[in-house]
XYZ file of C-alpha atoms in Angstrom:
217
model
C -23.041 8.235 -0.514
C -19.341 7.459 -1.130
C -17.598 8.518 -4.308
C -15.388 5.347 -3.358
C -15.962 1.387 -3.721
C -14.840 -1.563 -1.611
C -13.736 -4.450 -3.835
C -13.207 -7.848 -3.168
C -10.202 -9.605 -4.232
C -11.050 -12.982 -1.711
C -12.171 -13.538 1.532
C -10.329 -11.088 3.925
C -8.670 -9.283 1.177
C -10.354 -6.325 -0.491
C -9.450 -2.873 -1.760
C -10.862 0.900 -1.491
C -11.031 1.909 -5.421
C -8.830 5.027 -6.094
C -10.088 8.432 -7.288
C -8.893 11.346 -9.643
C -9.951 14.396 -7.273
C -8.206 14.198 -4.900
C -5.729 12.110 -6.356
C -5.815 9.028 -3.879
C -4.350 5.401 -4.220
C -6.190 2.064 -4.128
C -6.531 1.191 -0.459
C -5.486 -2.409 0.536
C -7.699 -3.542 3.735
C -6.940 -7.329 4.920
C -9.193 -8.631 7.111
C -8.265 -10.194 10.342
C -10.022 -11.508 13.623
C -7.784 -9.079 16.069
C -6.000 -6.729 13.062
C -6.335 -4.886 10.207
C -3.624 -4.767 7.761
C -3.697 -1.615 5.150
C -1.523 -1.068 2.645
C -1.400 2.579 2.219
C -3.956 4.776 3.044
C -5.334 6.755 0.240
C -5.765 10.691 0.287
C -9.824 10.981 0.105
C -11.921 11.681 3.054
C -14.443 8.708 2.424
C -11.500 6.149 2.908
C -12.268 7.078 6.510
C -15.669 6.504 6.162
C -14.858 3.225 5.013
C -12.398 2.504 7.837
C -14.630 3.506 10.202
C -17.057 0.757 9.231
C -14.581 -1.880 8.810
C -13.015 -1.142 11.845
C -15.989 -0.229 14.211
C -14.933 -3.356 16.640
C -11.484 -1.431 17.424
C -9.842 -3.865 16.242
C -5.470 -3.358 15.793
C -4.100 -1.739 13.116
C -1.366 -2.275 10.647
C -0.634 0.359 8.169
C 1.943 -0.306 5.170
C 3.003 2.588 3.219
C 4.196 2.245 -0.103
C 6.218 5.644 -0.247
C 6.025 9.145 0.817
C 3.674 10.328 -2.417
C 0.335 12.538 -0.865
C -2.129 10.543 -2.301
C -0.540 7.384 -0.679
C 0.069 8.758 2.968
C -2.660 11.767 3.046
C -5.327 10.262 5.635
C -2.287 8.819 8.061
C -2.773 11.318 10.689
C -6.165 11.176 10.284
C -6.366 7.391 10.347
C -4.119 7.882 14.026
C -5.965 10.894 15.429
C -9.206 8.756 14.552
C -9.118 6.152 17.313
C -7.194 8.601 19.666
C -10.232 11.168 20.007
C -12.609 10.591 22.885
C -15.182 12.121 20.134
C -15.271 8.758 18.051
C -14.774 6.703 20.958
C -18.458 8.463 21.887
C -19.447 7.886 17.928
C -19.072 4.073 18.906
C -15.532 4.010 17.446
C -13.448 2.073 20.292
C -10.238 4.113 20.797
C -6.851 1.756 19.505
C -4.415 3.993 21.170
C -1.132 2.970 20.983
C -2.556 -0.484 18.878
C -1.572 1.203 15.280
C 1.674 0.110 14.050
C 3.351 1.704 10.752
C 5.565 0.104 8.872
C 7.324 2.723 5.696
C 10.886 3.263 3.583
C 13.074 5.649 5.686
C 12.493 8.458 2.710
C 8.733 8.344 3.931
C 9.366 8.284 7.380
C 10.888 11.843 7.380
C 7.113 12.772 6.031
C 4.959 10.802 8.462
C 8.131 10.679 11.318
C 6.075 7.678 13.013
C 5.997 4.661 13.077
C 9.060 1.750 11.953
C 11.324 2.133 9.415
C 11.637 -1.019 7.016
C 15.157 -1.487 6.397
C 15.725 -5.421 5.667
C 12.978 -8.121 4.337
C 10.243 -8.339 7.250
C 8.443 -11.795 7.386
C 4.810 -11.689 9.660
C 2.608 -14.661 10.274
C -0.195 -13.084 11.866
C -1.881 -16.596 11.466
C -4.838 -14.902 9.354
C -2.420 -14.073 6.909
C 1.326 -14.339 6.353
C 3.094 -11.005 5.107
C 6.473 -10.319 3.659
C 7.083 -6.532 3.674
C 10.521 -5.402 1.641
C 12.165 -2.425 -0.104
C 12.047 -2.188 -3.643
C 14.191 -0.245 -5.612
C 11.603 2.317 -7.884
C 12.288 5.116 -10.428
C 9.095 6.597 -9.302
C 10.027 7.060 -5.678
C 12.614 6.644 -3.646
C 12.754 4.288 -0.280
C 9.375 2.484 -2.083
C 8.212 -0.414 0.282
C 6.367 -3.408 -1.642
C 4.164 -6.011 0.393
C 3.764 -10.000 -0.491
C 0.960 -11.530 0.956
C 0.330 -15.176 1.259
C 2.421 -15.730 -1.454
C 0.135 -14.955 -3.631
C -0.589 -11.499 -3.953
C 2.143 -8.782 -4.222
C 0.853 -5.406 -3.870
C 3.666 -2.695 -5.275
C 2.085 0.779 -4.636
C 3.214 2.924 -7.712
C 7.126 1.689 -8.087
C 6.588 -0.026 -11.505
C 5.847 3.904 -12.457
C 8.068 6.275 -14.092
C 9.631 9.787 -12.521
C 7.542 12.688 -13.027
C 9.352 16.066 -13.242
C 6.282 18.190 -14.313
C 5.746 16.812 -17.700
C 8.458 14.993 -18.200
C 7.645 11.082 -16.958
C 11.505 9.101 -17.078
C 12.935 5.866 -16.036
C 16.002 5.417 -14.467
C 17.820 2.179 -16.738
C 20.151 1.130 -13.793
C 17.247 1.097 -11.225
C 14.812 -0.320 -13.444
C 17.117 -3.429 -14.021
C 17.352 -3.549 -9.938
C 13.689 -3.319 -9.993
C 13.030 -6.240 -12.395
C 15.292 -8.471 -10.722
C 14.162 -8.131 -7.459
C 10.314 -8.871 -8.521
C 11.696 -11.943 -10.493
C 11.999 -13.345 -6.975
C 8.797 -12.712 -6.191
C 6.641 -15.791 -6.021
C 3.042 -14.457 -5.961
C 1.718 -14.716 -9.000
C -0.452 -11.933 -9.531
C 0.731 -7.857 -9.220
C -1.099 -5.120 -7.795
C -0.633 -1.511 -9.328
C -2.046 1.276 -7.885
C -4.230 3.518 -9.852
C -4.836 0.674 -12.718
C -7.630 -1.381 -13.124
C -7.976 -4.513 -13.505
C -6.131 -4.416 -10.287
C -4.936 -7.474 -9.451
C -2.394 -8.846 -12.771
C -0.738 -12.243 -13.961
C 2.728 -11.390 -12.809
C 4.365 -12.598 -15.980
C 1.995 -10.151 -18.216
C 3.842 -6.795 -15.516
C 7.310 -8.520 -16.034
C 6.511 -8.453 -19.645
C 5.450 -5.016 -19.655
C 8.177 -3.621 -17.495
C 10.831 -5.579 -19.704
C 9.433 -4.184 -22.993
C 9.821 -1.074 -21.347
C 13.645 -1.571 -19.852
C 14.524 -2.974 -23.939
C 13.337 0.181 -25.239
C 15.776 2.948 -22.880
C-alpha cells in the first residue's frame, strides 16, 4: 500500500500528498483527455506508482518544475526512463517517447539539462485547461518557476519559503518585495504551498502572511 494519497482539489485537478522521508513535494497531476500536466514531480518512489495508474493510457506528458530542490525534481529521470523502457511498455505501460515535454527556470535546467527553459510569461490553452507558467523571483531558490491555472489556482512550489543555510532559514528584503509584487498580479484566488496543508489557500490570507513577514525584516 502507498505511504502517499491522491487528493482532489476539482474535477481534473488533484495532488499526490507530500512526505517527510524522503523529503518529497506535493505532486500537482491535471487531468486531461490527450495530456497530463504535473507540476513537479516529488522525490518518493510511490509517486510513480501513482503515475503509472493515472497514466496507464500513455497519454502526453507535461512536467512543470518549480526549481532545482531534490525533493521537487528527484523522480524526473525516472518519470522519462518510465515510458522509454520496452519493460513497462510489456507491464501495459504504453511507451510516450519523445511525448514528455519539461518546462523549468534555467538554474534547474543545469540539474535536469532537459527539457525548455522558461524565460518570459508562457500562456497554454490546452482546451482542458488554460495554463500560465512564469518566473518568480524567490528567496528560497533561485530561477523558481510558478504555474496559474485557469485563473484560479496558482500553484508556487516552495518560493514563498525562506533560505536555508543549515540552520539558519533568511529572507532576502529586496527579493521578497519583488516577490510580493509580482503575486499581487496574480488573479487566482487561492495559493498552493508545497509541503503545507490545507493546501490550497485564500490568496489574500498568503499575501497577508508574506507581508507580515516583509514588515518585520
Amino acid at each position: 500500500m502507498s505511504e502517499l494519497n491522491i487528493i482532489e482539489i476539482e474535477h481534473g485537478i488533484s495532488y499526490i500528498t507530500p512526505s517527510e522521508s524522503p523529503l518529497s513535494s506535493n505532486v500537482v497531476v491535471i487531468e486531461g483527455s490527450d495530456d497530463i500536466w504535473l507540476y513537479d514531480v516529488g522525490n518518493h518512489p510511490d509517486v510513480i506508482e501513482h503515475l503509472k495508474e493515472i497514466n496507464c493510457d500513455g497519454k502526453n506528458i507535461n512536467i512543470v518544475l518549480s526549481h532545482f530542490h531534490l525533493d521537487h525534481i528527484g523522480n524526473l529521470d525516472k518519470i522519462c526512463g518510465l515510458w522509454k523502457n520496452d519493460e513497462a511498455q510489456d507491464k501495459g505501460h504504453p511507451q510516450i517517447k519523445d511525448r514528455i515535454k519539461i518546462y523549468q527556470g534555467k538554474y534547474t535546467y543545469k540539474h535536469t539539462n532537459k527539457g525548455e527553459i522558461v524565460s518570459d510569461d508562457m500562456y497554454i490553452d490546452a482546451g482542458f485547461h488554460k495554463f500560465h507558467i512564469f518566473q518568480l523571483p524567490s528567496c528560497h531558490s533561485k530561477g523558481s518557476v510558478a504555474m496559474e491555472v485557469d485563473g484560479r489556482y496558482c500553484f508556487l512550489g516552495d518560493a514563498l519559503y525562506p533560505a536555508t543555510k543549515g540552520p539558519v532559514r533568511e529572507y532576502n528584503k529586496s527579493l521578497l518585495k519583488e516577490e510580493i509584487n509580482a503575486l499581487e498580479k496574480i488573479k487566482a484566488p487561492y495559493f498552493m504551498l508545497s509541503h503545507k496543508e490545507p493546501f490550497a489557500r485564500p490568496k489574500n490570507v498568503v499575501m497577508a502572511w508574506i507581508e507580515k513577514i516583509y514588515k518585520g525584516l
